[in-house]
PDB file of C-alpha atoms in Angstrom:
ATOM      1  CA  UNK O   1     132.012   2.799 -17.276  1.00  0.00           C
ATOM      2  CA  UNK O   2     132.263  -0.227 -19.321  1.00  0.00           C
ATOM      3  CA  UNK O   3     134.300  -2.736 -17.503  1.00  0.00           C
ATOM      4  CA  UNK O   4     135.125  -4.882 -21.291  1.00  0.00           C
ATOM      5  CA  UNK O   5     136.344  -2.311 -22.811  1.00  0.00           C
ATOM      6  CA  UNK O   6     140.162  -2.525 -21.142  1.00  0.00           C
ATOM      7  CA  UNK O   7     140.618  -6.273 -22.469  1.00  0.00           C
ATOM      8  CA  UNK O   8     139.320  -4.887 -25.974  1.00  0.00           C
ATOM      9  CA  UNK O   9     141.406  -2.007 -26.590  1.00  0.00           C
ATOM     10  CA  UNK O  10     144.516  -4.134 -25.755  1.00  0.00           C
ATOM     11  CA  UNK O  11     143.982  -6.440 -28.374  1.00  0.00           C
ATOM     12  CA  UNK O  12     142.071  -4.853 -30.589  1.00  0.00           C
ATOM     13  CA  UNK O  13     145.691  -1.645 -30.277  1.00  0.00           C
ATOM     14  CA  UNK O  14     147.910  -5.186 -31.623  1.00  0.00           C
ATOM     15  CA  UNK O  15     145.501  -4.559 -34.473  1.00  0.00           C
ATOM     16  CA  UNK O  16     146.743  -1.394 -35.248  1.00  0.00           C
ATOM     17  CA  UNK O  17     143.009  -0.385 -35.718  1.00  0.00           C
ATOM     18  CA  UNK O  18     142.123   0.704 -31.763  1.00  0.00           C
ATOM     19  CA  UNK O  19     138.609   2.038 -30.913  1.00  0.00           C
ATOM     20  CA  UNK O  20     137.871   5.464 -28.374  1.00  0.00           C
ATOM     21  CA  UNK O  21     133.640   4.272 -29.027  1.00  0.00           C
ATOM     22  CA  UNK O  22     133.120   2.723 -26.298  1.00  0.00           C
ATOM     23  CA  UNK O  23     129.782   0.532 -27.285  1.00  0.00           C
ATOM     24  CA  UNK O  24     131.932  -0.106 -30.509  1.00  0.00           C
ATOM     25  CA  UNK O  25     134.708  -1.319 -27.694  1.00  0.00           C
ATOM     26  CA  UNK O  26     132.076  -3.155 -25.152  1.00  0.00           C
ATOM     27  CA  UNK O  27     131.877  -6.229 -29.010  1.00  0.00           C
ATOM     28  CA  UNK O  28     133.114  -9.417 -28.096  1.00  0.00           C
ATOM     29  CA  UNK O  29     136.048 -10.174 -30.185  1.00  0.00           C
ATOM     30  CA  UNK O  30     134.122 -12.076 -32.276  1.00  0.00           C
ATOM     31  CA  UNK O  31     131.818  -8.974 -33.608  1.00  0.00           C
ATOM     32  CA  UNK O  32     134.653  -7.095 -33.310  1.00  0.00           C
ATOM     33  CA  UNK O  33     135.776  -9.027 -36.497  1.00  0.00           C
ATOM     34  CA  UNK O  34     132.182  -9.569 -38.227  1.00  0.00           C
ATOM     35  CA  UNK O  35     131.508  -5.772 -37.779  1.00  0.00           C
ATOM     36  CA  UNK O  36     134.954  -3.554 -38.194  1.00  0.00           C
ATOM     37  CA  UNK O  37     135.815  -4.218 -41.533  1.00  0.00           C
ATOM     38  CA  UNK O  38     132.093  -3.528 -42.487  1.00  0.00           C
ATOM     39  CA  UNK O  39     132.080   0.711 -41.341  1.00  0.00           C
ATOM     40  CA  UNK O  40     133.606   3.682 -42.837  1.00  0.00           C
ATOM     41  CA  UNK O  41     136.426   5.625 -40.396  1.00  0.00           C
ATOM     42  CA  UNK O  42     135.008   9.321 -40.670  1.00  0.00           C
ATOM     43  CA  UNK O  43     136.011  13.101 -39.846  1.00  0.00           C
ATOM     44  CA  UNK O  44     132.997  14.974 -37.754  1.00  0.00           C
ATOM     45  CA  UNK O  45     133.794  18.263 -38.673  1.00  0.00           C
ATOM     46  CA  UNK O  46     132.579  21.705 -36.428  1.00  0.00           C
ATOM     47  CA  UNK O  47     128.731  22.181 -37.416  1.00  0.00           C
ATOM     48  CA  UNK O  48     129.041  18.558 -39.641  1.00  0.00           C
ATOM     49  CA  UNK O  49     124.839  18.030 -39.548  1.00  0.00           C
ATOM     50  CA  UNK O  50     125.129  14.083 -39.434  1.00  0.00           C
ATOM     51  CA  UNK O  51     120.614  14.113 -39.008  1.00  0.00           C
ATOM     52  CA  UNK O  52     118.386  16.821 -40.253  1.00  0.00           C
ATOM     53  CA  UNK O  53     115.055  16.956 -39.401  1.00  0.00           C
ATOM     54  CA  UNK O  54     112.698  13.982 -39.869  1.00  0.00           C
ATOM     55  CA  UNK O  55     114.539  13.512 -43.107  1.00  0.00           C
ATOM     56  CA  UNK O  56     115.173   9.078 -43.626  1.00  0.00           C
ATOM     57  CA  UNK O  57     118.284   8.103 -41.431  1.00  0.00           C
ATOM     58  CA  UNK O  58     120.879   6.157 -43.932  1.00  0.00           C
ATOM     59  CA  UNK O  59     123.916   5.597 -41.560  1.00  0.00           C
ATOM     60  CA  UNK O  60     124.280   5.149 -37.747  1.00  0.00           C
ATOM     61  CA  UNK O  61     127.159   7.132 -35.800  1.00  0.00           C
ATOM     62  CA  UNK O  62     129.931   6.178 -33.405  1.00  0.00           C
ATOM     63  CA  UNK O  63     131.915   8.435 -32.304  1.00  0.00           C
ATOM     64  CA  UNK O  64     135.477   8.335 -31.674  1.00  0.00           C
ATOM     65  CA  UNK O  65     135.842  11.819 -30.426  1.00  0.00           C
ATOM     66  CA  UNK O  66     134.182  15.135 -29.862  1.00  0.00           C
ATOM     67  CA  UNK O  67     130.194  15.971 -29.298  1.00  0.00           C
ATOM     68  CA  UNK O  68     126.838  15.228 -31.241  1.00  0.00           C
ATOM     69  CA  UNK O  69     124.086  17.671 -30.377  1.00  0.00           C
ATOM     70  CA  UNK O  70     120.189  16.102 -31.142  1.00  0.00           C
ATOM     71  CA  UNK O  71     118.640  19.933 -31.783  1.00  0.00           C
ATOM     72  CA  UNK O  72     114.526  20.468 -31.615  1.00  0.00           C
ATOM     73  CA  UNK O  73     113.506  23.164 -34.068  1.00  0.00           C
ATOM     74  CA  UNK O  74     110.947  25.673 -33.646  1.00  0.00           C
ATOM     75  CA  UNK O  75     108.599  27.323 -36.222  1.00  0.00           C
ATOM     76  CA  UNK O  76     110.602  29.975 -36.257  1.00  0.00           C
ATOM     77  CA  UNK O  77     114.448  28.835 -36.338  1.00  0.00           C
ATOM     78  CA  UNK O  78     115.424  29.060 -33.083  1.00  0.00           C
ATOM     79  CA  UNK O  79     116.573  25.638 -31.897  1.00  0.00           C
ATOM     80  CA  UNK O  80     117.467  24.533 -28.140  1.00  0.00           C
ATOM     81  CA  UNK O  81     119.681  20.727 -27.667  1.00  0.00           C
ATOM     82  CA  UNK O  82     117.138  17.860 -26.038  1.00  0.00           C
ATOM     83  CA  UNK O  83     120.209  15.547 -25.808  1.00  0.00           C
ATOM     84  CA  UNK O  84     124.221  15.326 -26.557  1.00  0.00           C
ATOM     85  CA  UNK O  85     126.112  12.259 -27.494  1.00  0.00           C
ATOM     86  CA  UNK O  86     130.164  11.489 -27.203  1.00  0.00           C
ATOM     87  CA  UNK O  87     132.509   8.415 -26.863  1.00  0.00           C
ATOM     88  CA  UNK O  88     130.348   6.692 -24.350  1.00  0.00           C
ATOM     89  CA  UNK O  89     126.576   6.283 -27.709  1.00  0.00           C
ATOM     90  CA  UNK O  90     125.469   6.833 -30.734  1.00  0.00           C
ATOM     91  CA  UNK O  91     123.870   8.328 -32.916  1.00  0.00           C
ATOM     92  CA  UNK O  92     121.448   6.070 -35.291  1.00  0.00           C
ATOM     93  CA  UNK O  93     118.441   4.483 -32.240  1.00  0.00           C
ATOM     94  CA  UNK O  94     115.662   4.939 -33.565  1.00  0.00           C
ATOM     95  CA  UNK O  95     116.419   2.406 -36.029  1.00  0.00           C
ATOM     96  CA  UNK O  96     117.148   0.466 -33.104  1.00  0.00           C
ATOM     97  CA  UNK O  97     113.442   1.015 -32.219  1.00  0.00           C
ATOM     98  CA  UNK O  98     111.571   0.960 -35.892  1.00  0.00           C
ATOM     99  CA  UNK O  99     111.631   3.278 -37.538  1.00  0.00           C
ATOM    100  CA  UNK O 100     114.198   5.565 -39.821  1.00  0.00           C
ATOM    101  CA  UNK O 101     113.688   9.328 -38.970  1.00  0.00           C
ATOM    102  CA  UNK O 102     114.131  11.667 -36.241  1.00  0.00           C
ATOM    103  CA  UNK O 103     112.144  14.900 -36.110  1.00  0.00           C
ATOM    104  CA  UNK O 104     115.121  16.701 -34.407  1.00  0.00           C
ATOM    105  CA  UNK O 105     118.789  18.287 -36.239  1.00  0.00           C
ATOM    106  CA  UNK O 106     121.800  16.204 -35.213  1.00  0.00           C
ATOM    107  CA  UNK O 107     124.982  18.510 -35.162  1.00  0.00           C
ATOM    108  CA  UNK O 108     128.238  17.593 -34.888  1.00  0.00           C
ATOM    109  CA  UNK O 109     129.247  20.993 -31.776  1.00  0.00           C
ATOM    110  CA  UNK O 110     132.605  20.620 -30.981  1.00  0.00           C
ATOM    111  CA  UNK O 111     134.881  17.894 -34.167  1.00  0.00           C
ATOM    112  CA  UNK O 112     136.561  15.017 -34.269  1.00  0.00           C
ATOM    113  CA  UNK O 113     136.269  11.501 -35.498  1.00  0.00           C
ATOM    114  CA  UNK O 114     134.268   7.963 -34.951  1.00  0.00           C
ATOM    115  CA  UNK O 115     133.561   5.306 -37.381  1.00  0.00           C
ATOM    116  CA  UNK O 116     129.576   4.424 -39.457  1.00  0.00           C
ATOM    117  CA  UNK O 117     127.895   1.925 -40.739  1.00  0.00           C
ATOM    118  CA  UNK O 118     124.794   1.523 -43.386  1.00  0.00           C
ATOM    119  CA  UNK O 119     121.561   0.419 -41.673  1.00  0.00           C
ATOM    120  CA  UNK O 120     121.130  -2.005 -43.851  1.00  0.00           C
ATOM    121  CA  UNK O 121     124.529  -4.087 -42.614  1.00  0.00           C
ATOM    122  CA  UNK O 122     123.215  -2.769 -39.491  1.00  0.00           C
ATOM    123  CA  UNK O 123     120.442  -4.625 -39.682  1.00  0.00           C
ATOM    124  CA  UNK O 124     121.042  -8.010 -41.430  1.00  0.00           C
ATOM    125  CA  UNK O 125     124.430  -8.292 -38.468  1.00  0.00           C
ATOM    126  CA  UNK O 126     123.080  -6.861 -36.058  1.00  0.00           C
ATOM    127  CA  UNK O 127     120.382  -9.320 -34.824  1.00  0.00           C
ATOM    128  CA  UNK O 128     117.281  -8.237 -31.709  1.00  0.00           C
ATOM    129  CA  UNK O 129     119.023 -10.425 -29.114  1.00  0.00           C
ATOM    130  CA  UNK O 130     121.886 -10.741 -30.275  1.00  0.00           C
ATOM    131  CA  UNK O 131     124.695  -9.630 -27.209  1.00  0.00           C
ATOM    132  CA  UNK O 132     125.344  -5.833 -28.727  1.00  0.00           C
ATOM    133  CA  UNK O 133     121.796  -4.298 -29.607  1.00  0.00           C
ATOM    134  CA  UNK O 134     120.660  -5.425 -26.235  1.00  0.00           C
ATOM    135  CA  UNK O 135     123.465  -3.123 -25.508  1.00  0.00           C
ATOM    136  CA  UNK O 136     122.689  -0.333 -27.419  1.00  0.00           C
ATOM    137  CA  UNK O 137     118.679  -0.842 -26.997  1.00  0.00           C
ATOM    138  CA  UNK O 138     120.604  -0.046 -22.725  1.00  0.00           C
ATOM    139  CA  UNK O 139     122.408   3.032 -24.586  1.00  0.00           C
ATOM    140  CA  UNK O 140     118.969   4.233 -25.745  1.00  0.00           C
ATOM    141  CA  UNK O 141     117.424   3.589 -22.357  1.00  0.00           C
ATOM    142  CA  UNK O 142     120.621   5.951 -20.944  1.00  0.00           C
ATOM    143  CA  UNK O 143     119.795   8.888 -23.653  1.00  0.00           C
ATOM    144  CA  UNK O 144     115.576   9.014 -22.470  1.00  0.00           C
ATOM    145  CA  UNK O 145     117.264   9.720 -19.459  1.00  0.00           C
ATOM    146  CA  UNK O 146     119.413  12.201 -19.916  1.00  0.00           C
ATOM    147  CA  UNK O 147     116.418  13.710 -22.081  1.00  0.00           C
ATOM    148  CA  UNK O 148     114.030  13.979 -19.826  1.00  0.00           C
ATOM    149  CA  UNK O 149     116.943  14.898 -17.132  1.00  0.00           C
ATOM    150  CA  UNK O 150     118.054  17.878 -19.733  1.00  0.00           C
ATOM    151  CA  UNK O 151     113.655  18.504 -19.507  1.00  0.00           C
ATOM    152  CA  UNK O 152     114.107  18.925 -15.507  1.00  0.00           C
ATOM    153  CA  UNK O 153     117.498  20.959 -16.144  1.00  0.00           C
ATOM    154  CA  UNK O 154     116.636  23.609 -18.205  1.00  0.00           C
ATOM    155  CA  UNK O 155     113.504  24.166 -17.016  1.00  0.00           C
ATOM    156  CA  UNK O 156     114.488  24.690 -12.435  1.00  0.00           C
ATOM    157  CA  UNK O 157     118.094  25.586 -12.850  1.00  0.00           C
ATOM    158  CA  UNK O 158     120.276  28.721 -12.980  1.00  0.00           C
ATOM    159  CA  UNK O 159     121.673  28.859 -16.576  1.00  0.00           C
ATOM    160  CA  UNK O 160     125.103  29.222 -14.164  1.00  0.00           C
ATOM    161  CA  UNK O 161     124.666  25.678 -12.857  1.00  0.00           C
ATOM    162  CA  UNK O 162     123.241  24.250 -16.503  1.00  0.00           C
ATOM    163  CA  UNK O 163     126.565  25.619 -17.783  1.00  0.00           C
ATOM    164  CA  UNK O 164     128.790  24.328 -15.942  1.00  0.00           C
ATOM    165  CA  UNK O 165     127.163  20.800 -15.487  1.00  0.00           C
ATOM    166  CA  UNK O 166     127.590  21.109 -20.022  1.00  0.00           C
ATOM    167  CA  UNK O 167     131.112  21.974 -19.609  1.00  0.00           C
ATOM    168  CA  UNK O 168     132.108  19.272 -17.233  1.00  0.00           C
ATOM    169  CA  UNK O 169     129.868  16.761 -20.006  1.00  0.00           C
ATOM    170  CA  UNK O 170     131.540  17.972 -23.157  1.00  0.00           C
ATOM    171  CA  UNK O 171     135.554  17.488 -21.277  1.00  0.00           C
ATOM    172  CA  UNK O 172     134.392  13.884 -20.670  1.00  0.00           C
ATOM    173  CA  UNK O 173     133.574  13.134 -23.545  1.00  0.00           C
ATOM    174  CA  UNK O 174     136.615  14.356 -25.270  1.00  0.00           C
ATOM    175  CA  UNK O 175     139.019  13.799 -22.859  1.00  0.00           C
ATOM    176  CA  UNK O 176     140.981  16.855 -22.811  1.00  0.00           C
ATOM    177  CA  UNK O 177     140.766  20.139 -20.587  1.00  0.00           C
ATOM    178  CA  UNK O 178     141.010  22.225 -24.126  1.00  0.00           C
ATOM    179  CA  UNK O 179     138.546  22.717 -26.794  1.00  0.00           C
ATOM    180  CA  UNK O 180     136.031  24.165 -29.250  1.00  0.00           C
ATOM    181  CA  UNK O 181     132.936  25.599 -28.664  1.00  0.00           C
ATOM    182  CA  UNK O 182     131.025  28.674 -29.729  1.00  0.00           C
ATOM    183  CA  UNK O 183     129.110  31.713 -27.915  1.00  0.00           C
ATOM    184  CA  UNK O 184     126.337  30.286 -30.534  1.00  0.00           C
ATOM    185  CA  UNK O 185     127.055  26.804 -29.863  1.00  0.00           C
ATOM    186  CA  UNK O 186     126.925  27.433 -26.458  1.00  0.00           C
ATOM    187  CA  UNK O 187     123.484  29.958 -26.258  1.00  0.00           C
ATOM    188  CA  UNK O 188     122.195  27.366 -28.885  1.00  0.00           C
ATOM    189  CA  UNK O 189     122.857  24.211 -25.802  1.00  0.00           C
ATOM    190  CA  UNK O 190     121.527  25.920 -22.785  1.00  0.00           C
ATOM    191  CA  UNK O 191     118.702  27.486 -24.484  1.00  0.00           C
ATOM    192  CA  UNK O 192     119.119  31.608 -23.299  1.00  0.00           C
ATOM    193  CA  UNK O 193     120.259  34.662 -25.701  1.00  0.00           C
ATOM    194  CA  UNK O 194     123.958  35.247 -26.913  1.00  0.00           C
ATOM    195  CA  UNK O 195     124.714  37.955 -23.685  1.00  0.00           C
ATOM    196  CA  UNK O 196     123.115  36.227 -21.266  1.00  0.00           C
ATOM    197  CA  UNK O 197     126.396  33.458 -22.642  1.00  0.00           C
ATOM    198  CA  UNK O 198     129.178  35.787 -22.183  1.00  0.00           C
ATOM    199  CA  UNK O 199     127.538  37.173 -18.616  1.00  0.00           C
ATOM    200  CA  UNK O 200     128.586  33.822 -17.663  1.00  0.00           C
ATOM    201  CA  UNK O 201     131.131  32.933 -19.174  1.00  0.00           C
ATOM    202  CA  UNK O 202     132.401  35.891 -17.808  1.00  0.00           C
ATOM    203  CA  UNK O 203     132.088  35.650 -14.073  1.00  0.00           C
ATOM    204  CA  UNK O 204     133.049  31.945 -14.826  1.00  0.00           C
ATOM    205  CA  UNK O 205     135.873  33.277 -16.157  1.00  0.00           C
ATOM    206  CA  UNK O 206     137.293  35.886 -13.081  1.00  0.00           C
ATOM    207  CA  UNK O 207     136.486  32.802 -10.186  1.00  0.00           C
ATOM    208  CA  UNK O 208     138.929  31.556 -13.014  1.00  0.00           C
ATOM    209  CA  UNK O 209     137.467  27.824 -13.848  1.00  0.00           C
ATOM    210  CA  UNK O 210     137.618  28.029 -17.178  1.00  0.00           C
ATOM    211  CA  UNK O 211     139.465  30.315 -19.610  1.00  0.00           C
ATOM    212  CA  UNK O 212     137.244  31.400 -22.731  1.00  0.00           C
ATOM    213  CA  UNK O 213     138.826  33.066 -26.056  1.00  0.00           C
ATOM    214  CA  UNK O 214     137.936  33.323 -29.453  1.00  0.00           C
ATOM    215  CA  UNK O 215     135.654  29.911 -29.986  1.00  0.00           C
ATOM    216  CA  UNK O 216     138.079  28.206 -27.310  1.00  0.00           C
ATOM    217  CA  UNK O 217     137.158  27.268 -23.358  1.00  0.00           C
ATOM    218  CA  UNK O 218     140.583  25.659 -21.159  1.00  0.00           C
ATOM    219  CA  UNK O 219     139.028  24.279 -17.837  1.00  0.00           C
ATOM    220  CA  UNK O 220     141.414  24.811 -15.050  1.00  0.00           C
ATOM    221  CA  UNK O 221     138.794  24.279 -12.157  1.00  0.00           C
ATOM    222  CA  UNK O 222     136.922  20.875 -12.745  1.00  0.00           C
ATOM    223  CA  UNK O 223     135.637  20.586  -9.108  1.00  0.00           C
ATOM    224  CA  UNK O 224     134.859  24.446  -9.166  1.00  0.00           C
ATOM    225  CA  UNK O 225     132.269  23.579 -12.109  1.00  0.00           C
ATOM    226  CA  UNK O 226     131.872  20.514  -9.530  1.00  0.00           C
ATOM    227  CA  UNK O 227     131.035  21.965  -7.128  1.00  0.00           C
ATOM    228  CA  UNK O 228     128.771  24.906  -9.238  1.00  0.00           C
ATOM    229  CA  UNK O 229     127.031  22.255 -11.790  1.00  0.00           C
ATOM    230  CA  UNK O 230     123.530  21.060 -10.680  1.00  0.00           C
ATOM    231  CA  UNK O 231     122.924  17.383  -9.767  1.00  0.00           C
ATOM    232  CA  UNK O 232     122.046  17.004 -13.081  1.00  0.00           C
ATOM    233  CA  UNK O 233     125.512  16.006 -13.848  1.00  0.00           C
ATOM    234  CA  UNK O 234     125.351  13.290 -11.386  1.00  0.00           C
ATOM    235  CA  UNK O 235     122.296  11.509 -12.266  1.00  0.00           C
ATOM    236  CA  UNK O 236     122.938  11.246 -15.871  1.00  0.00           C
ATOM    237  CA  UNK O 237     126.227   9.694 -15.702  1.00  0.00           C
ATOM    238  CA  UNK O 238     125.296   7.646 -12.426  1.00  0.00           C
ATOM    239  CA  UNK O 239     123.099   6.367 -15.136  1.00  0.00           C
ATOM    240  CA  UNK O 240     125.036   5.476 -18.045  1.00  0.00           C
ATOM    241  CA  UNK O 241     127.403   3.584 -15.189  1.00  0.00           C
ATOM    242  CA  UNK O 242     124.104   1.554 -14.230  1.00  0.00           C
ATOM    243  CA  UNK O 243     123.199   0.611 -17.526  1.00  0.00           C
ATOM    244  CA  UNK O 244     126.704  -0.038 -19.396  1.00  0.00           C
ATOM    245  CA  UNK O 245     127.988  -0.799 -16.675  1.00  0.00           C
TER     246      UNK O 245
END
C-alpha cells in the first residue's frame, strides 16, 4: 500500500527492529531513529479496550498485526462497528484534529501487537507540517472515507455480502488465512443478531468459502469471498491506496 515501506523494512530489519505498521514503515530513516526509541512495543489482547467513550486519550497506537474496531455505543449498551484499523493505520486520530477524546469505544477484536506513543511526545516530535504528520492527515481522510462507506454498506447491502467484505478486510490486515473471531464480535461488527451470524457463517461454510469452528475462522476460498462481497470492499481498499501510496 505504501511504496516507501519496502526500502524502509530492508534497513529497519538490519537494525533488528522491523516494523509491521505501514504508516511507521513509511517514515524516513531520520524520523525512524528519532521516534522509535520514544515508542513502546505492546501486545494487543483479544477484547482489550484501547479507548473508552469520551475518556481522555493518553497514547496513540500503531498496530503491527491484529484488528481494532471503533464501536458506536447506544444508551442501552448495544454496539455496532463504524470502522476497523489494522497495520495500515493508527488509533488516536482525534489528537491530530485538536481534541483528546472520541465518542466511541475502541476494542481489539483480533489479537496482535503494535507500538504506542504518549500524546505529549507525539505533539512534541511530530509537529504540523512535518512529513509524518502530513501522512497521518491523509490517513485520517482514508479512515473517514471508510466510515462513510460503512454507513452505506450497513444500510443498503445484505448481511452475507457485508460478512464477506468484513472477512476480507480482516484477512488483509492479519496476513493469514486463519484467525480468531467469535460470533459475538462478528454480530457487533455487522450490527445483527448472533443467530443471523450463525446462519450466514453456516451458509459460507457449506459453500466451501470458510471453515468456522469454536471462534476460529479459516479462509478457504478468497476468490469466492471477493465475488460474494459487496462493492464496498474494493472501494475502501482503493481509497487507502490512493491516499497513502
